[in-house]
Amino acid sequence: MNARAPKSRFTGNFTQQKPIPDAGIKAALAVMQSGRLHRYNVTKGELGETALLEREFASAMGAKYCLAVASGGAALSISLRAIGVKPGQTVLTNAFTLAPVPGAIANVGAVPAFVDVTDNLVIDLDHLDQMIAQTDARTLLLSHMRGHICQMERLMDLCNRAKIQVIEDCAHTMGARWNETLSGRFGQVGCYSTQTYKHMNSGEGGLIISDDATAMARATMLSGSYMLYERHGAGPEAASFKDICLETPNCSARMDNLRAALLRPQLTELAENCTAWTERYRVVEAGLSGTSGLKLIERPNAEAFVGSSIQFLLPEFSPTQITTLIDAVAARGVELKWFGAASPQGFTSRYSSWTYAPKQSLPQTDRVLDGLMDMRLPLTFSLADCALIAAIIRDEVQGVATI
Ligand SMILES: *Cc1c(COP(=O)(O)O)cnc(C)c1O
């Protein structure tokens, strides 16, 4: 007779976000009832939802300027162009990031060059130093991928000395801080996504912040402002547009009032949500800690991260062991993603699969990605759910370790 207890199973949904706050639904209904969804469809002197979102986001981030756009990827490519990146130029970026990041570089006709990731999932600053010396790059598109923030003082020092402009991709660090400074406030420009799986959800959407008036005037024109740039909530003075308004193309990537209406109440809840994410992260982390063969990512004290997802490494596992583990936890309701798969799957791909970029061989990054597991932690999971998920992973990692 088998005396073993039946295996526990998790029944939650890893892609289930929280509903839009009632205030957002109400505001969205009002926009629909008004029929005035386009951001510039406002009466004289009126600030629409999009302009108000810009004003509120700039203030929340402590930035002079904010521009709302159609997506996080659009925020990145508009920012690259706005700070003067030209076709054919090399732009440095993280080897460990998501496809829209090198995609944004390609979108402006520039050429991505990848910088290694460390075992702690941040950009390798020694390799960055080498890449600055070896390439003619003038720009770093720094991706705080999955919310991991590198030593920002050292990075900025390195880039400032080499006159490298920094754009921060804060898709996973909206609300996070390094040594008390908000992510997005170190570089010349900070970019955010409000796509469903990020920290605020409008389906699609993006935000750009900066203190640089000329770059933000260009970004505004690029986003498709026509000559209506004075109808913005946190844009530069009209004088900043004088020299650039005719020479900057309209690339039509605006946000609309409907999405902005959904976002404004979420901004009010951002800090609270960030805390709730990180509580969930800490429960999973504690549940996995001490699992033989499983390496958790060290989180420095300086990093006030947002735990909207968690990563860990299985450095000694073979590809067969990893796929066996993914199947075993999936059978118990837990969705793990793997950055080491030979071909891209779902949202997950690796630098070598972006074949439009010049080929690079990065053995250190390969070694990290080969053992890198990734899991979402939506706010619809309770702390008990997180404990159960960790117990399932721990159990199956131990089982697979012995095969
Ligand atoms: C989602 C994401 C983006 C792009 O955001 P979209 O709004 O989906 O275009 C950029 N960088 C990272 C790291 C992301 O996860």
Short mmCIF file of C-alpha atoms and ligand atoms in Angstrom, two decimals:
data_model
loop_
_atom_site.label_atom_id
_atom_site.label_comp_id
_atom_site.label_asym_id
_atom_site.label_seq_id
_atom_site.Cartn_x
_atom_site.Cartn_y
_atom_site.Cartn_z
CA MET A 1 0.00 0.00 0.00
CA ASN A 2 1.21 3.46 -0.83
CA ALA A 3 1.25 5.48 2.37
CA ARG A 4 2.34 8.72 0.73
CA ALA A 5 -0.06 11.64 0.94
CA PRO A 6 -1.45 12.85 -2.41
CA LYS A 7 0.67 15.59 -3.92
CA SER A 8 -0.54 19.12 -3.28
CA ARG A 9 -1.68 21.13 -6.30
CA PHE A 10 -1.96 24.86 -6.94
CA THR A 11 -5.06 25.96 -8.84
CA GLY A 12 -4.47 29.72 -9.31
CA ASN A 13 -3.79 31.47 -12.61
CA PHE A 14 -0.31 32.92 -13.19
CA THR A 15 -1.56 35.46 -15.73
CA GLN A 16 -4.53 36.74 -13.70
CA GLN A 17 -4.04 40.42 -12.81
CA LYS A 18 -6.11 42.37 -10.32
CA PRO A 19 -9.20 44.09 -11.72
CA ILE A 20 -8.93 47.76 -12.69
CA PRO A 21 -9.86 49.87 -9.61
CA ASP A 22 -13.50 50.97 -9.55
CA ALA A 23 -12.42 54.59 -9.86
CA GLY A 24 -10.62 53.70 -13.11
CA ILE A 25 -13.63 51.89 -14.52
CA LYS A 26 -15.82 54.85 -13.62
CA ALA A 27 -13.42 57.34 -15.22
CA ALA A 28 -13.13 55.14 -18.33
CA LEU A 29 -16.92 55.02 -18.63
CA ALA A 30 -17.05 58.81 -18.39
CA VAL A 31 -14.49 59.10 -21.21
CA MET A 32 -16.55 56.72 -23.35
CA GLN A 33 -19.74 58.61 -22.59
CA SER A 34 -18.04 61.85 -23.61
CA GLY A 35 -16.96 60.30 -26.91
CA ARG A 36 -13.67 62.24 -26.58
CA LEU A 37 -11.10 59.48 -26.51
CA HIS A 38 -8.31 61.19 -28.46
CA ARG A 39 -5.90 62.99 -26.15
CA TYR A 40 -6.19 66.29 -28.03
CA ASN A 41 -9.99 66.18 -28.14
CA VAL A 42 -10.30 68.62 -25.24
CA THR A 43 -11.97 71.96 -24.80
CA LYS A 44 -9.83 75.06 -24.50
CA GLY A 45 -7.83 75.05 -21.30
CA GLU A 46 -9.13 71.60 -20.31
CA LEU A 47 -6.62 68.94 -19.25
CA GLY A 48 -7.80 65.52 -20.46
CA GLU A 49 -7.08 62.23 -18.72
CA THR A 50 -3.81 61.75 -20.66
CA ALA A 51 -2.45 65.18 -19.73
CA LEU A 52 -3.47 64.63 -16.09
CA LEU A 53 -1.74 61.25 -16.05
CA GLU A 54 1.43 62.90 -17.34
CA ARG A 55 1.26 65.54 -14.66
CA GLU A 56 0.65 63.00 -11.89
CA PHE A 57 3.31 60.55 -13.08
CA ALA A 58 5.95 63.29 -13.40
CA SER A 59 5.15 64.37 -9.86
CA ALA A 60 5.19 60.79 -8.48
CA MET A 61 8.61 60.18 -10.06
CA GLY A 62 9.99 63.61 -9.19
CA ALA A 63 10.66 64.38 -12.86
CA LYS A 64 10.24 67.71 -14.62
CA TYR A 65 8.61 66.18 -17.69
CA CYS A 66 6.48 63.17 -18.58
CA LEU A 67 5.06 61.97 -21.89
CA ALA A 68 2.47 59.19 -22.23
CA VAL A 69 2.78 56.98 -25.32
CA ALA A 70 1.29 53.88 -26.92
CA SER A 71 3.59 51.20 -25.46
CA GLY A 72 6.76 50.57 -23.48
CA GLY A 73 8.55 49.64 -26.70
CA ALA A 74 7.43 52.93 -28.28
CA ALA A 75 8.73 54.78 -25.20
CA LEU A 76 12.15 53.18 -25.73
CA SER A 77 12.48 53.84 -29.46
CA ILE A 78 11.13 57.40 -29.13
CA SER A 79 13.62 58.07 -26.31
CA LEU A 80 16.55 56.70 -28.31
CA ARG A 81 15.68 58.96 -31.22
CA ALA A 82 14.93 61.92 -28.96
CA ILE A 83 18.41 61.85 -27.41
CA GLY A 84 19.95 61.78 -30.87
CA VAL A 85 20.68 58.14 -31.68
CA LYS A 86 21.15 57.86 -35.45
CA PRO A 87 20.77 54.93 -37.87
CA GLY A 88 23.86 52.73 -37.94
CA GLN A 89 25.08 53.74 -34.47
CA THR A 90 25.85 51.09 -31.89
CA VAL A 91 23.65 51.04 -28.79
CA LEU A 92 24.75 48.97 -25.80
CA THR A 93 22.10 46.98 -23.96
CA ASN A 94 21.68 44.01 -21.63
CA ALA A 95 22.11 40.51 -23.07
CA PHE A 96 19.45 39.44 -20.55
CA THR A 97 16.36 41.42 -21.47
CA LEU A 98 13.06 41.17 -23.32
CA ALA A 99 12.68 41.27 -27.11
CA PRO A 100 11.16 44.84 -27.28
CA VAL A 101 14.45 46.28 -25.95
CA PRO A 102 16.77 45.27 -28.83
CA GLY A 103 13.65 45.73 -30.97
CA ALA A 104 13.49 49.42 -30.02
CA ILE A 105 17.16 49.84 -31.01
CA ALA A 106 16.50 48.19 -34.37
CA ASN A 107 13.41 50.37 -34.77
CA VAL A 108 15.59 53.50 -34.98
CA GLY A 109 17.99 51.79 -37.38
CA ALA A 110 20.69 51.48 -34.72
CA VAL A 111 22.64 48.33 -33.92
CA PRO A 112 22.32 46.47 -30.59
CA ALA A 113 25.51 45.30 -28.85
CA PHE A 114 24.92 43.09 -25.84
CA VAL A 115 26.54 43.31 -22.42
CA ASP A 116 26.87 40.23 -20.18
CA VAL A 117 24.59 39.44 -17.26
CA THR A 118 26.01 38.44 -13.84
CA ASP A 119 24.88 35.57 -11.57
CA ASN A 120 22.81 38.18 -9.76
CA LEU A 121 20.97 38.98 -13.02
CA VAL A 122 22.26 42.54 -13.45
CA ILE A 123 24.39 44.03 -16.19
CA ASP A 124 28.09 43.08 -15.75
CA LEU A 125 29.80 46.42 -15.15
CA ASP A 126 33.27 45.09 -16.01
CA HIS A 127 31.98 43.84 -19.34
CA LEU A 128 30.18 47.15 -19.85
CA ASP A 129 33.49 48.93 -19.32
CA GLN A 130 35.11 46.68 -21.95
CA MET A 131 32.27 47.13 -24.42
CA ILE A 132 32.48 50.92 -24.04
CA ALA A 133 36.18 50.69 -24.87
CA GLN A 134 35.71 48.24 -27.76
CA THR A 135 32.77 49.86 -29.56
CA ASP A 136 31.94 53.37 -30.75
CA ALA A 137 28.68 53.32 -28.75
CA ARG A 138 27.54 56.63 -27.24
CA THR A 139 24.37 55.22 -25.67
CA LEU A 140 23.38 52.55 -23.15
CA LEU A 141 19.80 51.30 -23.10
CA LEU A 142 19.90 49.87 -19.58
CA SER A 143 17.21 47.27 -18.94
CA HIS A 144 16.39 46.60 -15.28
CA MET A 145 15.22 43.20 -16.48
CA ARG A 146 12.84 41.39 -14.11
CA GLY A 147 13.39 44.18 -11.60
CA HIS A 148 17.08 43.57 -10.85
CA ILE A 149 18.98 46.83 -10.32
CA CYS A 150 22.78 47.00 -10.64
CA GLN A 151 25.08 49.27 -8.60
CA MET A 152 23.72 52.44 -10.11
CA GLU A 153 26.37 54.81 -8.75
CA ARG A 154 29.13 52.76 -10.37
CA LEU A 155 27.21 52.41 -13.62
CA MET A 156 26.52 56.13 -13.87
CA ASP A 157 30.10 56.97 -13.00
CA LEU A 158 31.37 54.64 -15.70
CA CYS A 159 28.96 56.05 -18.30
CA ASN A 160 29.49 59.69 -17.34
CA ARG A 161 33.26 59.35 -17.62
CA ALA A 162 32.91 57.79 -21.09
CA LYS A 163 30.16 60.32 -22.09
CA ILE A 164 27.69 57.50 -22.64
CA GLN A 165 24.03 58.60 -22.52
CA VAL A 166 21.83 56.32 -20.42
CA ILE A 167 18.19 55.46 -21.03
CA GLU A 168 16.63 53.32 -18.31
CA ASP A 169 14.11 50.63 -19.25
CA CYS A 170 12.00 50.49 -16.08
CA ALA A 171 9.34 48.07 -17.34
CA HIS A 172 9.90 45.96 -14.20
CA THR A 173 11.09 48.69 -11.81
CA MET A 174 8.24 51.19 -11.76
CA GLY A 175 8.16 52.13 -8.06
CA ALA A 176 11.52 50.50 -7.24
CA ARG A 177 14.50 52.36 -5.78
CA TRP A 178 18.26 52.09 -5.55
CA ASN A 179 19.69 53.78 -2.42
CA GLU A 180 16.44 55.73 -2.06
CA THR A 181 16.50 57.11 -5.62
CA LEU A 182 13.63 55.98 -7.84
CA SER A 183 14.55 53.75 -10.75
CA GLY A 184 14.26 55.89 -13.88
CA ARG A 185 15.88 58.93 -12.22
CA PHE A 186 19.53 57.97 -12.80
CA GLY A 187 19.66 58.09 -16.60
CA GLN A 188 18.88 60.96 -18.93
CA VAL A 189 15.50 59.36 -19.66
CA GLY A 190 13.38 56.74 -17.89
CA CYS A 191 10.88 54.55 -19.78
CA TYR A 192 7.96 52.55 -18.39
CA SER A 193 5.39 50.13 -19.76
CA THR A 194 1.74 49.97 -18.73
CA GLN A 195 1.15 46.75 -20.62
CA THR A 196 -1.00 44.25 -18.69
CA TYR A 197 1.85 42.33 -17.03
CA LYS A 198 3.70 45.37 -15.66
CA HIS A 199 3.10 47.46 -12.53
CA MET A 200 0.18 49.46 -13.91
CA ASN A 201 -2.22 47.93 -16.41
CA SER A 202 -3.90 49.64 -19.36
CA GLY A 203 -3.57 46.70 -21.76
CA GLU A 204 -0.90 48.58 -23.70
CA GLY A 205 0.79 51.86 -22.92
CA GLY A 206 4.06 53.56 -22.03
CA LEU A 207 5.46 56.53 -20.12
CA ILE A 208 8.66 58.54 -20.57
CA ILE A 209 10.18 60.80 -17.91
CA SER A 210 13.15 63.17 -18.07
CA ASP A 211 14.45 66.56 -16.96
CA ASP A 212 15.88 67.24 -20.44
CA ALA A 213 13.64 69.81 -22.17
CA THR A 214 15.05 69.37 -25.68
CA ALA A 215 14.88 65.56 -25.59
CA MET A 216 11.31 65.72 -24.25
CA ALA A 217 10.25 68.25 -26.88
CA ARG A 218 11.59 65.89 -29.55
CA ALA A 219 9.92 62.91 -27.86
CA THR A 220 6.61 64.80 -27.83
CA MET A 221 6.80 65.56 -31.57
CA LEU A 222 7.87 61.96 -32.29
CA SER A 223 4.89 60.63 -30.32
CA GLY A 224 2.61 62.43 -32.75
CA SER A 225 1.71 65.73 -31.11
CA TYR A 226 1.25 67.68 -34.35
CA MET A 227 1.39 71.37 -33.30
CA LEU A 228 -0.74 70.59 -30.24
CA TYR A 229 2.22 70.08 -27.93
CA GLU A 230 0.95 72.76 -25.56
CA ARG A 231 -1.94 70.47 -24.61
CA HIS A 232 0.33 68.28 -22.52
CA GLY A 233 0.29 67.81 -18.77
CA ALA A 234 4.01 67.86 -18.01
CA GLY A 235 5.76 68.91 -21.20
CA PRO A 236 8.52 71.43 -21.80
CA GLU A 237 7.77 75.11 -22.47
CA ALA A 238 6.71 76.06 -26.00
CA ALA A 239 10.16 77.64 -26.54
CA SER A 240 11.77 74.17 -26.44
CA PHE A 241 9.77 73.23 -29.55
CA LYS A 242 10.75 76.24 -31.62
CA ASP A 243 13.82 74.79 -33.29
CA ILE A 244 12.78 71.15 -33.47
CA CYS A 245 9.06 71.08 -34.26
CA LEU A 246 9.42 71.00 -38.04
CA GLU A 247 12.48 68.79 -38.29
CA THR A 248 11.12 66.06 -35.97
CA PRO A 249 8.88 63.45 -37.64
CA ASN A 250 5.45 62.49 -36.31
CA CYS A 251 5.65 58.76 -35.60
CA SER A 252 2.10 58.47 -34.24
CA ALA A 253 2.40 56.63 -30.93
CA ARG A 254 0.11 58.56 -28.63
CA MET A 255 -1.73 57.35 -25.56
CA ASP A 256 -5.50 57.92 -25.49
CA ASN A 257 -7.77 59.20 -22.73
CA LEU A 258 -9.40 55.82 -22.17
CA ARG A 259 -6.18 54.14 -21.16
CA ALA A 260 -5.05 57.13 -19.14
CA ALA A 261 -8.35 57.00 -17.24
CA LEU A 262 -7.63 53.38 -16.30
CA LEU A 263 -4.12 54.28 -15.13
CA ARG A 264 -4.59 57.34 -12.93
CA PRO A 265 -6.23 55.49 -9.98
CA GLN A 266 -3.58 52.76 -10.31
CA LEU A 267 -0.86 55.34 -9.79
CA THR A 268 -2.48 56.17 -6.45
CA GLU A 269 -2.24 52.49 -5.50
CA LEU A 270 1.27 51.93 -6.88
CA ALA A 271 3.22 52.06 -3.60
CA GLU A 272 0.75 49.77 -1.88
CA ASN A 273 0.86 47.29 -4.78
CA CYS A 274 4.66 47.33 -4.85
CA THR A 275 4.71 46.39 -1.15
CA ALA A 276 2.21 43.59 -1.76
CA TRP A 277 4.32 42.20 -4.64
CA THR A 278 7.45 42.16 -2.56
CA GLU A 279 5.65 40.42 0.34
CA ARG A 280 4.72 37.66 -2.09
CA TYR A 281 8.27 37.49 -3.39
CA ARG A 282 9.66 37.16 0.13
CA VAL A 283 7.29 34.27 0.93
CA VAL A 284 8.36 32.33 -2.19
CA GLU A 285 12.00 33.18 -1.53
CA ALA A 286 11.78 31.92 2.07
CA GLY A 287 10.03 28.75 0.90
CA LEU A 288 12.76 28.02 -1.64
CA SER A 289 15.70 28.96 0.53
CA GLY A 290 18.01 26.07 1.40
CA THR A 291 16.74 23.87 -1.46
CA SER A 292 19.72 21.82 -2.55
CA GLY A 293 20.79 22.63 -6.12
CA LEU A 294 18.66 25.81 -6.26
CA LYS A 295 20.39 29.20 -6.08
CA LEU A 296 18.34 32.25 -5.11
CA ILE A 297 19.31 35.67 -6.41
CA GLU A 298 21.01 37.91 -3.82
CA ARG A 299 19.16 41.20 -3.38
CA PRO A 300 21.42 43.99 -2.12
CA ASN A 301 20.26 46.20 0.75
CA ALA A 302 20.46 49.25 -1.50
CA GLU A 303 17.83 47.73 -3.79
CA ALA A 304 14.19 48.39 -2.89
CA PHE A 305 12.86 46.10 -5.60
CA VAL A 306 9.31 45.25 -6.68
CA GLY A 307 8.80 41.48 -6.54
CA SER A 308 6.29 41.14 -9.38
CA SER A 309 8.23 38.06 -10.53
CA ILE A 310 10.90 35.82 -9.04
CA GLN A 311 13.94 34.16 -10.60
CA PHE A 312 16.27 31.42 -9.40
CA LEU A 313 19.13 29.41 -10.86
CA LEU A 314 19.60 25.66 -11.22
CA PRO A 315 23.30 25.81 -12.14
CA GLU A 316 23.95 22.05 -12.10
CA PHE A 317 20.77 20.92 -13.83
CA SER A 318 20.97 19.46 -17.36
CA PRO A 319 18.46 20.63 -19.99
CA THR A 320 16.60 17.32 -19.55
CA GLN A 321 16.37 17.82 -15.81
CA ILE A 322 15.04 21.34 -16.33
CA THR A 323 12.34 20.31 -18.78
CA THR A 324 11.42 17.41 -16.46
CA LEU A 325 11.08 19.93 -13.61
CA ILE A 326 8.96 22.32 -15.71
CA ASP A 327 6.60 19.43 -16.57
CA ALA A 328 6.50 18.15 -12.99
CA VAL A 329 5.58 21.51 -11.46
CA ALA A 330 3.14 22.21 -14.34
CA ALA A 331 1.35 18.96 -13.47
CA ARG A 332 0.86 20.49 -10.01
CA GLY A 333 -0.37 23.84 -11.36
CA VAL A 334 2.88 25.87 -11.22
CA GLU A 335 4.10 27.76 -14.30
CA LEU A 336 7.86 28.09 -14.51
CA LYS A 337 9.59 29.70 -17.49
CA TRP A 338 13.12 28.94 -18.59
CA PHE A 339 15.53 31.34 -20.30
CA GLY A 340 17.80 28.48 -21.39
CA ALA A 341 15.50 26.89 -23.98
CA ALA A 342 17.12 26.40 -27.38
CA SER A 343 14.33 28.25 -29.20
CA PRO A 344 12.17 31.20 -28.02
CA GLN A 345 8.96 30.24 -26.21
CA GLY A 346 6.05 32.53 -25.37
CA PHE A 347 7.43 35.83 -24.08
CA THR A 348 10.80 34.28 -23.28
CA SER A 349 13.77 34.48 -25.64
CA ARG A 350 17.51 35.08 -25.40
CA TYR A 351 20.01 37.37 -27.11
CA SER A 352 21.14 34.75 -29.63
CA SER A 353 17.60 34.48 -31.01
CA TRP A 354 17.57 38.17 -32.12
CA THR A 355 19.40 37.38 -35.35
CA TYR A 356 18.97 40.91 -36.79
CA ALA A 357 21.70 41.97 -34.32
CA PRO A 358 25.34 41.21 -35.09
CA LYS A 359 26.26 37.80 -33.72
CA GLN A 360 28.01 37.77 -30.35
CA SER A 361 29.32 34.97 -28.23
CA LEU A 362 28.75 35.58 -24.50
CA PRO A 363 29.70 32.41 -22.60
CA GLN A 364 29.04 33.94 -19.17
CA THR A 365 25.52 35.00 -20.17
CA ASP A 366 24.91 31.60 -21.78
CA ARG A 367 25.90 29.86 -18.55
CA VAL A 368 23.54 32.05 -16.47
CA LEU A 369 20.59 31.77 -18.89
CA ASP A 370 21.04 27.98 -19.19
CA GLY A 371 20.02 27.58 -15.55
CA LEU A 372 17.67 30.56 -15.19
CA MET A 373 14.07 29.97 -14.11
CA ASP A 374 11.42 32.66 -13.97
CA MET A 375 7.96 32.89 -12.45
CA ARG A 376 5.31 35.61 -12.33
CA LEU A 377 3.74 36.62 -9.00
CA PRO A 378 0.43 38.32 -9.75
CA LEU A 379 -1.27 40.21 -6.92
CA THR A 380 -4.25 37.86 -7.16
CA PHE A 381 -2.08 35.25 -5.34
CA SER A 382 -2.42 35.19 -1.55
CA LEU A 383 0.59 34.74 0.72
CA ALA A 384 -0.65 31.18 1.38
CA ASP A 385 -0.72 30.57 -2.40
CA CYS A 386 2.91 31.73 -2.56
CA ALA A 387 3.92 29.37 0.24
CA LEU A 388 2.22 26.46 -1.54
CA ILE A 389 3.89 27.32 -4.87
CA ALA A 390 7.31 27.41 -3.18
CA ALA A 391 6.66 24.05 -1.48
CA ILE A 392 5.73 22.46 -4.83
CA ILE A 393 8.85 23.81 -6.55
CA ARG A 394 11.08 22.73 -3.66
CA ASP A 395 9.58 19.25 -3.65
CA GLU A 396 9.99 18.73 -7.40
CA VAL A 397 13.50 20.26 -7.55
CA GLN A 398 14.53 17.71 -4.92
CA GLY A 399 12.86 14.91 -6.90
CA VAL A 400 14.47 15.91 -10.20
CA ALA A 401 17.91 16.47 -8.61
CA THR A 402 18.22 12.73 -8.06
CA ILE A 403 17.50 11.62 -11.66
C1 LIG B 1 7.37 44.61 -21.37
C2 LIG B 1 8.75 45.08 -21.49
C3 LIG B 1 9.10 46.11 -22.38
C4 LIG B 1 8.17 46.68 -23.41
O1 LIG B 1 6.94 47.01 -23.01
P1 LIG B 1 5.67 46.96 -24.01
O2 LIG B 1 4.76 47.92 -23.36
O3 LIG B 1 5.17 45.55 -23.98
O4 LIG B 1 6.12 47.38 -25.35
C5 LIG B 1 10.39 46.57 -22.35
N1 LIG B 1 11.31 46.05 -21.53
C6 LIG B 1 11.03 45.03 -20.69
C7 LIG B 1 12.11 44.49 -19.82
C8 LIG B 1 9.75 44.51 -20.65
O5 LIG B 1 9.48 43.50 -19.84
#
